[in-house]
Backbone as XML, in Angstrom:
<?xml version="1.0"?>
<chain id="A" units="angstrom">
  <residue number="1" name="MET">
    <atom name="N" x="4.868" y="-1.615" z="-14.497"/>
    <atom name="CA" x="4.763" y="-2.054" z="-13.120"/>
    <atom name="C" x="4.206" y="-3.476" z="-13.108"/>
  </residue>
  <residue number="2" name="GLU">
    <atom name="N" x="4.807" y="-4.311" z="-12.319"/>
    <atom name="CA" x="4.300" y="-5.658" z="-12.067"/>
    <atom name="C" x="3.702" y="-5.677" z="-10.664"/>
  </residue>
  <residue number="3" name="LEU">
    <atom name="N" x="2.640" y="-6.452" z="-10.483"/>
    <atom name="CA" x="2.024" y="-6.607" z="-9.167"/>
    <atom name="C" x="2.083" y="-8.071" z="-8.761"/>
  </residue>
  <residue number="4" name="HIS">
    <atom name="N" x="2.707" y="-8.335" z="-7.631"/>
    <atom name="CA" x="2.780" y="-9.690" z="-7.102"/>
    <atom name="C" x="1.880" y="-9.765" z="-5.872"/>
  </residue>
  <residue number="5" name="GLU">
    <atom name="N" x="1.098" y="-10.829" z="-5.783"/>
    <atom name="CA" x="0.165" y="-11.000" z="-4.667"/>
    <atom name="C" x="0.489" y="-12.272" z="-3.898"/>
  </residue>
  <residue number="6" name="SER">
    <atom name="N" x="0.443" y="-12.163" z="-2.581"/>
    <atom name="CA" x="0.615" y="-13.331" z="-1.720"/>
    <atom name="C" x="-0.226" y="-13.114" z="-0.467"/>
  </residue>
  <residue number="7" name="THR">
    <atom name="N" x="-0.322" y="-14.142" z="0.350"/>
    <atom name="CA" x="-1.060" y="-14.047" z="1.609"/>
    <atom name="C" x="-0.186" y="-14.591" z="2.726"/>
  </residue>
  <residue number="8" name="GLN">
    <atom name="N" x="-0.174" y="-13.865" z="3.833"/>
    <atom name="CA" x="0.594" y="-14.303" z="4.996"/>
    <atom name="C" x="-0.211" y="-13.988" z="6.251"/>
  </residue>
  <residue number="9" name="ASP">
    <atom name="N" x="-0.434" y="-14.969" z="7.080"/>
    <atom name="CA" x="-1.190" y="-14.804" z="8.326"/>
    <atom name="C" x="-2.534" y="-14.117" z="8.109"/>
  </residue>
  <residue number="10" name="GLY">
    <atom name="N" x="-3.211" y="-14.465" z="7.017"/>
    <atom name="CA" x="-4.528" y="-13.918" z="6.734"/>
    <atom name="C" x="-4.536" y="-12.522" z="6.147"/>
  </residue>
  <residue number="11" name="VAL">
    <atom name="N" x="-3.371" y="-11.988" z="5.819"/>
    <atom name="CA" x="-3.254" y="-10.637" z="5.270"/>
    <atom name="C" x="-2.789" y="-10.738" z="3.817"/>
  </residue>
  <residue number="12" name="THR">
    <atom name="N" x="-3.455" y="-10.013" z="2.930"/>
    <atom name="CA" x="-3.047" y="-9.986" z="1.532"/>
    <atom name="C" x="-1.890" y="-9.011" z="1.375"/>
  </residue>
  <residue number="13" name="ILE">
    <atom name="N" x="-0.846" y="-9.462" z="0.708"/>
    <atom name="CA" x="0.319" y="-8.617" z="0.456"/>
    <atom name="C" x="0.404" y="-8.376" z="-1.043"/>
  </residue>
  <residue number="14" name="ILE">
    <atom name="N" x="0.407" y="-7.111" z="-1.418"/>
    <atom name="CA" x="0.579" y="-6.717" z="-2.813"/>
    <atom name="C" x="1.934" y="-6.035" z="-2.914"/>
  </residue>
  <residue number="15" name="ALA">
    <atom name="N" x="2.759" y="-6.530" z="-3.831"/>
    <atom name="CA" x="4.111" y="-5.986" z="-3.991"/>
    <atom name="C" x="4.287" y="-5.455" z="-5.410"/>
  </residue>
  <residue number="16" name="PRO">
    <atom name="N" x="4.138" y="-4.136" z="-5.583"/>
    <atom name="CA" x="4.376" y="-3.558" z="-6.900"/>
    <atom name="C" x="5.877" y="-3.464" z="-7.185"/>
  </residue>
  <residue number="17" name="LYS">
    <atom name="N" x="6.248" y="-3.758" z="-8.411"/>
    <atom name="CA" x="7.644" y="-3.648" z="-8.826"/>
    <atom name="C" x="7.695" y="-2.677" z="-9.994"/>
  </residue>
  <residue number="18" name="GLY">
    <atom name="N" x="8.454" y="-1.588" z="-9.827"/>
    <atom name="CA" x="8.548" y="-0.577" z="-10.872"/>
    <atom name="C" x="7.977" y="0.746" z="-10.404"/>
  </residue>
  <residue number="19" name="ASN">
    <atom name="N" x="7.558" y="1.546" z="-11.356"/>
    <atom name="CA" x="7.044" y="2.885" z="-11.070"/>
    <atom name="C" x="5.535" y="2.854" z="-10.838"/>
  </residue>
  <residue number="20" name="ILE">
    <atom name="N" x="5.107" y="3.541" z="-9.792"/>
    <atom name="CA" x="3.677" y="3.726" z="-9.547"/>
    <atom name="C" x="3.387" y="5.167" z="-9.951"/>
  </residue>
  <residue number="21" name="ASN">
    <atom name="N" x="2.779" y="5.321" z="-11.120"/>
    <atom name="CA" x="2.582" y="6.657" z="-11.680"/>
    <atom name="C" x="1.220" y="6.747" z="-12.366"/>
  </residue>
  <residue number="22" name="ARG">
    <atom name="N" x="1.043" y="7.802" z="-13.134"/>
    <atom name="CA" x="-0.242" y="8.039" z="-13.795"/>
    <atom name="C" x="-0.630" y="6.882" z="-14.713"/>
  </residue>
  <residue number="23" name="ALA">
    <atom name="N" x="0.352" y="6.285" z="-15.371"/>
    <atom name="CA" x="0.070" y="5.192" z="-16.299"/>
    <atom name="C" x="-0.255" y="3.884" z="-15.585"/>
  </residue>
  <residue number="24" name="THR">
    <atom name="N" x="0.345" y="3.662" z="-14.421"/>
    <atom name="CA" x="0.192" y="2.372" z="-13.744"/>
    <atom name="C" x="-0.758" y="2.397" z="-12.549"/>
  </residue>
  <residue number="25" name="SER">
    <atom name="N" x="-1.056" y="3.574" z="-12.022"/>
    <atom name="CA" x="-1.895" y="3.643" z="-10.819"/>
    <atom name="C" x="-3.318" y="3.118" z="-11.024"/>
  </residue>
  <residue number="26" name="PRO">
    <atom name="N" x="-3.928" y="3.240" z="-12.227"/>
    <atom name="CA" x="-5.262" y="2.643" z="-12.382"/>
    <atom name="C" x="-5.259" y="1.126" z="-12.168"/>
  </residue>
  <residue number="27" name="GLU">
    <atom name="N" x="-4.186" y="0.462" z="-12.599"/>
    <atom name="CA" x="-4.076" y="-0.984" z="-12.387"/>
    <atom name="C" x="-3.998" y="-1.302" z="-10.892"/>
  </residue>
  <residue number="28" name="LEU">
    <atom name="N" x="-3.238" y="-0.501" z="-10.164"/>
    <atom name="CA" x="-3.118" y="-0.695" z="-8.721"/>
    <atom name="C" x="-4.466" y="-0.487" z="-8.039"/>
  </residue>
  <residue number="29" name="GLN">
    <atom name="N" x="-5.181" y="0.562" z="-8.433"/>
    <atom name="CA" x="-6.492" y="0.836" z="-7.845"/>
    <atom name="C" x="-7.482" y="-0.280" z="-8.176"/>
  </residue>
  <residue number="30" name="ALA">
    <atom name="N" x="-7.439" y="-0.775" z="-9.405"/>
    <atom name="CA" x="-8.345" y="-1.855" z="-9.802"/>
    <atom name="C" x="-8.070" y="-3.132" z="-9.013"/>
  </residue>
  <residue number="31" name="ARG">
    <atom name="N" x="-6.847" y="-3.338" z="-8.623"/>
    <atom name="CA" x="-6.481" y="-4.543" z="-7.864"/>
    <atom name="C" x="-6.819" y="-4.379" z="-6.380"/>
  </residue>
  <residue number="32" name="LEU">
    <atom name="N" x="-6.515" y="-3.204" z="-5.811"/>
    <atom name="CA" x="-6.697" y="-2.996" z="-4.376"/>
    <atom name="C" x="-8.140" y="-2.685" z="-3.984"/>
  </residue>
  <residue number="33" name="GLY">
    <atom name="N" x="-8.845" y="-1.942" z="-4.818"/>
    <atom name="CA" x="-10.203" y="-1.510" z="-4.497"/>
    <atom name="C" x="-11.129" y="-2.645" z="-4.093"/>
  </residue>
  <residue number="34" name="PRO">
    <atom name="N" x="-11.269" y="-3.668" z="-4.932"/>
    <atom name="CA" x="-12.158" y="-4.775" z="-4.568"/>
    <atom name="C" x="-11.726" y="-5.507" z="-3.295"/>
  </residue>
  <residue number="35" name="MET">
    <atom name="N" x="-10.432" y="-5.555" z="-3.049"/>
    <atom name="CA" x="-9.946" y="-6.243" z="-1.846"/>
    <atom name="C" x="-10.450" y="-5.570" z="-0.579"/>
  </residue>
  <residue number="36" name="VAL">
    <atom name="N" x="-10.302" y="-4.249" z="-0.490"/>
    <atom name="CA" x="-10.755" y="-3.566" z="0.724"/>
    <atom name="C" x="-12.276" y="-3.510" z="0.786"/>
  </residue>
  <residue number="37" name="GLU">
    <atom name="N" x="-12.941" y="-3.462" z="-0.377"/>
    <atom name="CA" x="-14.405" y="-3.500" z="-0.383"/>
    <atom name="C" x="-14.922" y="-4.822" z="0.170"/>
  </residue>
  <residue number="38" name="GLU">
    <atom name="N" x="-14.161" y="-5.908" z="-0.048"/>
    <atom name="CA" x="-14.529" y="-7.224" z="0.477"/>
    <atom name="C" x="-14.192" y="-7.365" z="1.958"/>
  </residue>
  <residue number="39" name="GLY">
    <atom name="N" x="-13.514" y="-6.363" z="2.522"/>
    <atom name="CA" x="-13.137" y="-6.425" z="3.931"/>
    <atom name="C" x="-11.796" y="-7.082" z="4.185"/>
  </residue>
  <residue number="40" name="ARG">
    <atom name="N" x="-11.026" y="-7.301" z="3.127"/>
    <atom name="CA" x="-9.704" y="-7.902" z="3.299"/>
    <atom name="C" x="-8.714" y="-6.852" z="3.784"/>
  </residue>
  <residue number="41" name="SER">
    <atom name="N" x="-7.809" y="-7.267" z="4.639"/>
    <atom name="CA" x="-6.731" y="-6.383" z="5.075"/>
    <atom name="C" x="-5.575" y="-6.535" z="4.103"/>
  </residue>
  <residue number="42" name="VAL">
    <atom name="N" x="-4.979" y="-5.397" z="3.725"/>
    <atom name="CA" x="-3.967" y="-5.387" z="2.673"/>
    <atom name="C" x="-2.724" y="-4.649" z="3.146"/>
  </residue>
  <residue number="43" name="VAL">
    <atom name="N" x="-1.575" y="-5.253" z="2.867"/>
    <atom name="CA" x="-0.279" y="-4.609" z="3.059"/>
    <atom name="C" x="0.324" y="-4.426" z="1.678"/>
  </residue>
  <residue number="44" name="VAL">
    <atom name="N" x="0.752" y="-3.203" z="1.372"/>
    <atom name="CA" x="1.445" y="-2.940" z="0.113"/>
    <atom name="C" x="2.933" y="-2.871" z="0.414"/>
  </residue>
  <residue number="45" name="ASP">
    <atom name="N" x="3.667" y="-3.849" z="-0.099"/>
    <atom name="CA" x="5.114" y="-3.940" z="0.082"/>
    <atom name="C" x="5.782" y="-3.066" z="-0.978"/>
  </residue>
  <residue number="46" name="LEU">
    <atom name="N" x="6.320" y="-1.933" z="-0.550"/>
    <atom name="CA" x="6.902" y="-0.956" z="-1.474"/>
    <atom name="C" x="8.404" y="-1.136" z="-1.685"/>
  </residue>
  <residue number="47" name="SER">
    <atom name="N" x="8.953" y="-2.249" z="-1.253"/>
    <atom name="CA" x="10.406" y="-2.433" z="-1.326"/>
    <atom name="C" x="10.943" y="-2.414" z="-2.752"/>
  </residue>
  <residue number="48" name="GLU">
    <atom name="N" x="10.120" y="-2.794" z="-3.732"/>
    <atom name="CA" x="10.583" y="-2.797" z="-5.116"/>
    <atom name="C" x="9.882" y="-1.747" z="-5.972"/>
  </residue>
  <residue number="49" name="ALA">
    <atom name="N" x="9.212" y="-0.810" z="-5.325"/>
    <atom name="CA" x="8.611" y="0.306" z="-6.057"/>
    <atom name="C" x="9.700" y="1.342" z="-6.301"/>
  </residue>
  <residue number="50" name="ALA">
    <atom name="N" x="9.983" y="1.619" z="-7.558"/>
    <atom name="CA" x="11.059" y="2.556" z="-7.887"/>
    <atom name="C" x="10.696" y="3.977" z="-7.464"/>
  </residue>
  <residue number="51" name="THR">
    <atom name="N" x="9.513" y="4.418" z="-7.843"/>
    <atom name="CA" x="9.024" y="5.745" z="-7.473"/>
    <atom name="C" x="7.507" y="5.683" z="-7.304"/>
  </residue>
  <residue number="52" name="VAL">
    <atom name="N" x="6.978" y="6.699" z="-6.634"/>
    <atom name="CA" x="5.532" y="6.851" z="-6.498"/>
    <atom name="C" x="5.212" y="8.296" z="-6.849"/>
  </residue>
  <residue number="53" name="SER">
    <atom name="N" x="4.410" y="8.488" z="-7.885"/>
    <atom name="CA" x="4.026" y="9.838" z="-8.300"/>
    <atom name="C" x="2.799" y="10.291" z="-7.517"/>
  </residue>
  <residue number="54" name="SER">
    <atom name="N" x="2.363" y="11.514" z="-7.789"/>
    <atom name="CA" x="1.165" y="12.031" z="-7.126"/>
    <atom name="C" x="-0.056" y="11.178" z="-7.463"/>
  </residue>
  <residue number="55" name="ALA">
    <atom name="N" x="-0.103" y="10.630" z="-8.667"/>
    <atom name="CA" x="-1.224" y="9.754" z="-9.043"/>
    <atom name="C" x="-1.210" y="8.479" z="-8.204"/>
  </residue>
  <residue number="56" name="GLY">
    <atom name="N" x="-0.028" y="7.947" z="-7.951"/>
    <atom name="CA" x="0.096" y="6.761" z="-7.104"/>
    <atom name="C" x="-0.301" y="7.053" z="-5.670"/>
  </residue>
  <residue number="57" name="LEU">
    <atom name="N" x="0.121" y="8.208" z="-5.163"/>
    <atom name="CA" x="-0.258" y="8.612" z="-3.807"/>
    <atom name="C" x="-1.769" y="8.770" z="-3.695"/>
  </residue>
  <residue number="58" name="ARG">
    <atom name="N" x="-2.373" y="9.341" z="-4.717"/>
    <atom name="CA" x="-3.822" y="9.537" z="-4.731"/>
    <atom name="C" x="-4.538" y="8.201" z="-4.611"/>
  </residue>
  <residue number="59" name="VAL">
    <atom name="N" x="-4.101" y="7.213" z="-5.381"/>
    <atom name="CA" x="-4.720" y="5.885" z="-5.327"/>
    <atom name="C" x="-4.583" y="5.297" z="-3.932"/>
  </residue>
  <residue number="60" name="MET">
    <atom name="N" x="-3.402" y="5.398" z="-3.346"/>
    <atom name="CA" x="-3.202" y="4.833" z="-2.010"/>
    <atom name="C" x="-4.083" y="5.525" z="-0.975"/>
  </residue>
  <residue number="61" name="PHE">
    <atom name="N" x="-4.264" y="6.831" z="-1.117"/>
    <atom name="CA" x="-5.129" y="7.565" z="-0.197"/>
    <atom name="C" x="-6.587" y="7.132" z="-0.367"/>
  </residue>
  <residue number="62" name="ILE">
    <atom name="N" x="-7.029" y="6.990" z="-1.611"/>
    <atom name="CA" x="-8.399" y="6.545" z="-1.885"/>
    <atom name="C" x="-8.644" y="5.165" z="-1.284"/>
  </residue>
  <residue number="63" name="ILE">
    <atom name="N" x="-7.690" y="4.269" z="-1.469"/>
    <atom name="CA" x="-7.837" y="2.910" z="-0.944"/>
    <atom name="C" x="-7.828" y="2.918" z="0.585"/>
  </residue>
  <residue number="64" name="ALA">
    <atom name="N" x="-6.956" y="3.717" z="1.180"/>
    <atom name="CA" x="-6.897" y="3.803" z="2.646"/>
    <atom name="C" x="-8.227" y="4.304" z="3.206"/>
  </residue>
  <residue number="65" name="LYS">
    <atom name="N" x="-8.829" y="5.306" z="2.554"/>
    <atom name="CA" x="-10.133" y="5.807" z="2.997"/>
    <atom name="C" x="-11.212" y="4.752" z="2.821"/>
  </residue>
  <residue number="66" name="ALA">
    <atom name="N" x="-11.158" y="4.024" z="1.713"/>
    <atom name="CA" x="-12.160" y="2.993" z="1.435"/>
    <atom name="C" x="-12.061" y="1.844" z="2.431"/>
  </residue>
  <residue number="67" name="ALA">
    <atom name="N" x="-10.861" y="1.589" z="2.927"/>
    <atom name="CA" x="-10.669" y="0.490" z="3.881"/>
    <atom name="C" x="-11.482" y="0.742" z="5.142"/>
  </residue>
  <residue number="68" name="GLY">
    <atom name="N" x="-11.487" y="1.972" z="5.616"/>
    <atom name="CA" x="-12.295" y="2.335" z="6.776"/>
    <atom name="C" x="-12.163" y="1.374" z="7.934"/>
  </residue>
  <residue number="69" name="GLU">
    <atom name="N" x="-13.282" y="0.997" z="8.511"/>
    <atom name="CA" x="-13.311" y="0.109" z="9.670"/>
    <atom name="C" x="-13.369" y="-1.366" z="9.282"/>
  </residue>
  <residue number="70" name="ASN">
    <atom name="N" x="-13.788" y="-1.643" z="8.055"/>
    <atom name="CA" x="-13.994" y="-3.036" z="7.652"/>
    <atom name="C" x="-12.714" y="-3.790" z="7.342"/>
  </residue>
  <residue number="71" name="SER">
    <atom name="N" x="-11.678" y="-3.075" z="6.959"/>
    <atom name="CA" x="-10.411" y="-3.720" z="6.630"/>
    <atom name="C" x="-9.280" y="-2.771" z="6.996"/>
  </residue>
  <residue number="72" name="LYS">
    <atom name="N" x="-8.067" y="-3.259" z="6.898"/>
    <atom name="CA" x="-6.895" y="-2.433" z="7.198"/>
    <atom name="C" x="-6.061" y="-2.303" z="5.935"/>
  </residue>
  <residue number="73" name="PHE">
    <atom name="N" x="-5.419" y="-1.145" z="5.786"/>
    <atom name="CA" x="-4.561" y="-0.875" z="4.633"/>
    <atom name="C" x="-3.277" y="-0.256" z="5.160"/>
  </residue>
  <residue number="74" name="VAL">
    <atom name="N" x="-2.160" y="-0.926" z="4.919"/>
    <atom name="CA" x="-0.874" y="-0.490" z="5.463"/>
    <atom name="C" x="0.180" y="-0.544" z="4.368"/>
  </residue>
  <residue number="75" name="LEU">
    <atom name="N" x="1.035" y="0.468" z="4.340"/>
    <atom name="CA" x="2.190" y="0.470" z="3.440"/>
    <atom name="C" x="3.383" y="-0.058" z="4.216"/>
  </residue>
  <residue number="76" name="ALA">
    <atom name="N" x="4.259" y="-0.797" z="3.538"/>
    <atom name="CA" x="5.404" y="-1.392" z="4.221"/>
    <atom name="C" x="6.654" y="-1.342" z="3.353"/>
  </residue>
  <residue number="77" name="SER">
    <atom name="N" x="7.783" y="-1.343" z="4.016"/>
    <atom name="CA" x="9.103" y="-1.472" z="3.384"/>
    <atom name="C" x="9.403" y="-0.447" z="2.296"/>
  </residue>
  <residue number="78" name="PRO">
    <atom name="N" x="9.052" y="0.819" z="2.509"/>
    <atom name="CA" x="9.395" y="1.775" z="1.452"/>
    <atom name="C" x="10.913" y="1.924" z="1.359"/>
  </residue>
  <residue number="79" name="ASN">
    <atom name="N" x="11.421" y="1.928" z="0.128"/>
    <atom name="CA" x="12.853" y="2.187" z="-0.028"/>
    <atom name="C" x="13.111" y="3.654" z="0.300"/>
  </residue>
  <residue number="80" name="GLU">
    <atom name="N" x="14.357" y="4.062" z="0.297"/>
    <atom name="CA" x="14.700" y="5.417" z="0.734"/>
    <atom name="C" x="13.991" y="6.494" z="-0.081"/>
  </residue>
  <residue number="81" name="MET">
    <atom name="N" x="13.950" y="6.321" z="-1.407"/>
    <atom name="CA" x="13.310" y="7.332" z="-2.255"/>
    <atom name="C" x="11.810" y="7.412" z="-1.976"/>
  </residue>
  <residue number="82" name="VAL">
    <atom name="N" x="11.165" y="6.264" z="-1.893"/>
    <atom name="CA" x="9.720" y="6.246" z="-1.646"/>
    <atom name="C" x="9.410" y="6.765" z="-0.243"/>
  </residue>
  <residue number="83" name="ALA">
    <atom name="N" x="10.226" y="6.416" z="0.736"/>
    <atom name="CA" x="10.036" y="6.933" z="2.097"/>
    <atom name="C" x="10.140" y="8.453" z="2.111"/>
  </residue>
  <residue number="84" name="ASP">
    <atom name="N" x="11.100" y="8.995" z="1.372"/>
    <atom name="CA" x="11.230" y="10.452" z="1.276"/>
    <atom name="C" x="9.980" y="11.069" z="0.668"/>
  </residue>
  <residue number="85" name="ILE">
    <atom name="N" x="9.455" y="10.452" z="-0.385"/>
    <atom name="CA" x="8.235" y="10.957" z="-1.030"/>
    <atom name="C" x="7.076" y="10.949" z="-0.035"/>
  </residue>
  <residue number="86" name="LEU">
    <atom name="N" x="6.921" y="9.857" z="0.696"/>
    <atom name="CA" x="5.830" y="9.757" z="1.677"/>
    <atom name="C" x="5.970" y="10.798" z="2.778"/>
  </residue>
  <residue number="87" name="ASN">
    <atom name="N" x="7.194" y="11.050" z="3.219"/>
    <atom name="CA" x="7.424" y="12.027" z="4.288"/>
    <atom name="C" x="7.268" y="13.460" z="3.808"/>
  </residue>
  <residue number="88" name="VAL">
    <atom name="N" x="7.859" y="13.794" z="2.681"/>
    <atom name="CA" x="7.812" y="15.172" z="2.172"/>
    <atom name="C" x="6.385" y="15.590" z="1.832"/>
  </residue>
  <residue number="89" name="THR">
    <atom name="N" x="5.603" y="14.664" z="1.284"/>
    <atom name="CA" x="4.227" y="14.991" z="0.907"/>
    <atom name="C" x="3.261" y="14.953" z="2.084"/>
  </residue>
  <residue number="90" name="GLY">
    <atom name="N" x="3.697" y="14.408" z="3.209"/>
    <atom name="CA" x="2.828" y="14.299" z="4.371"/>
    <atom name="C" x="1.989" y="13.032" z="4.395"/>
  </residue>
  <residue number="91" name="PHE">
    <atom name="N" x="2.126" y="12.185" z="3.390"/>
    <atom name="CA" x="1.328" y="10.963" z="3.346"/>
    <atom name="C" x="1.670" y="10.002" z="4.471"/>
  </residue>
  <residue number="92" name="ALA">
    <atom name="N" x="2.898" y="10.068" z="4.971"/>
    <atom name="CA" x="3.294" y="9.181" z="6.068"/>
    <atom name="C" x="2.474" y="9.455" z="7.326"/>
  </residue>
  <residue number="93" name="SER">
    <atom name="N" x="1.888" y="10.649" z="7.424"/>
    <atom name="CA" x="1.047" y="10.954" z="8.583"/>
    <atom name="C" x="-0.431" y="10.641" z="8.317"/>
  </residue>
  <residue number="94" name="LEU">
    <atom name="N" x="-0.781" y="10.356" z="7.063"/>
    <atom name="CA" x="-2.168" y="10.061" z="6.701"/>
    <atom name="C" x="-2.447" y="8.573" z="6.559"/>
  </residue>
  <residue number="95" name="ILE">
    <atom name="N" x="-1.417" y="7.818" z="6.191"/>
    <atom name="CA" x="-1.543" y="6.386" z="5.944"/>
    <atom name="C" x="-0.529" y="5.674" z="6.831"/>
  </residue>
  <residue number="96" name="THR">
    <atom name="N" x="-0.915" y="4.560" z="7.412"/>
    <atom name="CA" x="0.015" y="3.802" z="8.248"/>
    <atom name="C" x="1.135" y="3.230" z="7.390"/>
  </residue>
  <residue number="97" name="VAL">
    <atom name="N" x="2.376" y="3.510" z="7.798"/>
    <atom name="CA" x="3.561" y="3.009" z="7.096"/>
    <atom name="C" x="4.433" y="2.285" z="8.114"/>
  </residue>
  <residue number="98" name="LYS">
    <atom name="N" x="4.804" y="1.055" z="7.795"/>
    <atom name="CA" x="5.673" y="0.259" z="8.662"/>
    <atom name="C" x="6.989" y="-0.021" z="7.938"/>
  </residue>
  <residue number="99" name="ASP">
    <atom name="N" x="8.049" y="-0.228" z="8.726"/>
    <atom name="CA" x="9.383" y="-0.425" z="8.163"/>
    <atom name="C" x="9.527" y="-1.698" z="7.350"/>
  </residue>
  <residue number="100" name="ASP">
    <atom name="N" x="8.769" y="-2.724" z="7.702"/>
    <atom name="CA" x="8.885" y="-3.987" z="6.971"/>
    <atom name="C" x="7.534" y="-4.699" z="6.951"/>
  </residue>
  <residue number="101" name="VAL">
    <atom name="N" x="7.441" y="-5.702" z="6.099"/>
    <atom name="CA" x="6.181" y="-6.421" z="5.911"/>
    <atom name="C" x="5.755" y="-7.134" z="7.191"/>
  </residue>
  <residue number="102" name="GLU">
    <atom name="N" x="6.699" y="-7.727" z="7.898"/>
    <atom name="CA" x="6.362" y="-8.447" z="9.123"/>
    <atom name="C" x="5.727" y="-7.515" z="10.156"/>
  </residue>
  <residue number="103" name="SER">
    <atom name="N" x="6.282" y="-6.314" z="10.306"/>
    <atom name="CA" x="5.709" y="-5.326" z="11.236"/>
    <atom name="C" x="4.315" y="-4.905" z="10.791"/>
  </residue>
  <residue number="104" name="ALA">
    <atom name="N" x="4.130" y="-4.771" z="9.483"/>
    <atom name="CA" x="2.826" y="-4.381" z="8.949"/>
    <atom name="C" x="1.788" y="-5.464" z="9.225"/>
  </residue>
  <residue number="105" name="ILE">
    <atom name="N" x="2.167" y="-6.716" z="9.023"/>
    <atom name="CA" x="1.246" y="-7.828" z="9.284"/>
    <atom name="C" x="0.897" y="-7.891" z="10.769"/>
  </residue>
  <residue number="106" name="SER">
    <atom name="N" x="1.885" y="-7.736" z="11.627"/>
    <atom name="CA" x="1.631" y="-7.726" z="13.075"/>
    <atom name="C" x="0.687" y="-6.599" z="13.448"/>
  </residue>
  <residue number="107" name="TYR">
    <atom name="N" x="0.903" y="-5.423" z="12.866"/>
    <atom name="CA" x="0.039" y="-4.270" z="13.128"/>
    <atom name="C" x="-1.402" y="-4.578" z="12.706"/>
  </residue>
  <residue number="108" name="VAL">
    <atom name="N" x="-1.567" y="-5.083" z="11.491"/>
    <atom name="CA" x="-2.903" y="-5.388" z="10.976"/>
    <atom name="C" x="-3.603" y="-6.405" z="11.872"/>
  </residue>
  <residue number="109" name="ASN">
    <atom name="N" x="-2.905" y="-7.443" z="12.254"/>
    <atom name="CA" x="-3.521" y="-8.504" z="13.056"/>
    <atom name="C" x="-3.769" y="-8.105" z="14.506"/>
  </residue>
  <residue number="110" name="SER">
    <atom name="N" x="-3.167" y="-7.003" z="14.957"/>
    <atom name="CA" x="-3.395" y="-6.536" z="16.329"/>
    <atom name="C" x="-4.540" y="-5.535" z="16.419"/>
  </residue>
  <residue number="111" name="GLN">
    <atom name="N" x="-5.051" y="-5.097" z="15.294"/>
    <atom name="CA" x="-6.109" y="-4.090" z="15.277"/>
    <atom name="C" x="-7.474" y="-4.710" z="15.423"/>
  </residue>
</chain>
């Protein structure tokens, strides 16, 4: 998995490319954890994430809980397979998911 980072309108965008699984999820958690602890709002662009395993979902849930009131954590642009995973597991009802990065940034900045 590769992680690309950028900033748009004051929001940090992390774009993982590849599989988010047991082997790669610790790297994702190590990257996202400090960001939300610092109070930064983060959008995870899932457009190039091939799959997300239960370990990847766990990390995203942990980060979403850690974000709390101090920062925002939003998933964006899930491809069809990842969207199915989020819906079937119920994570789409636990974590904010937007159709695209622009919508996610607008959501974060309106909160």
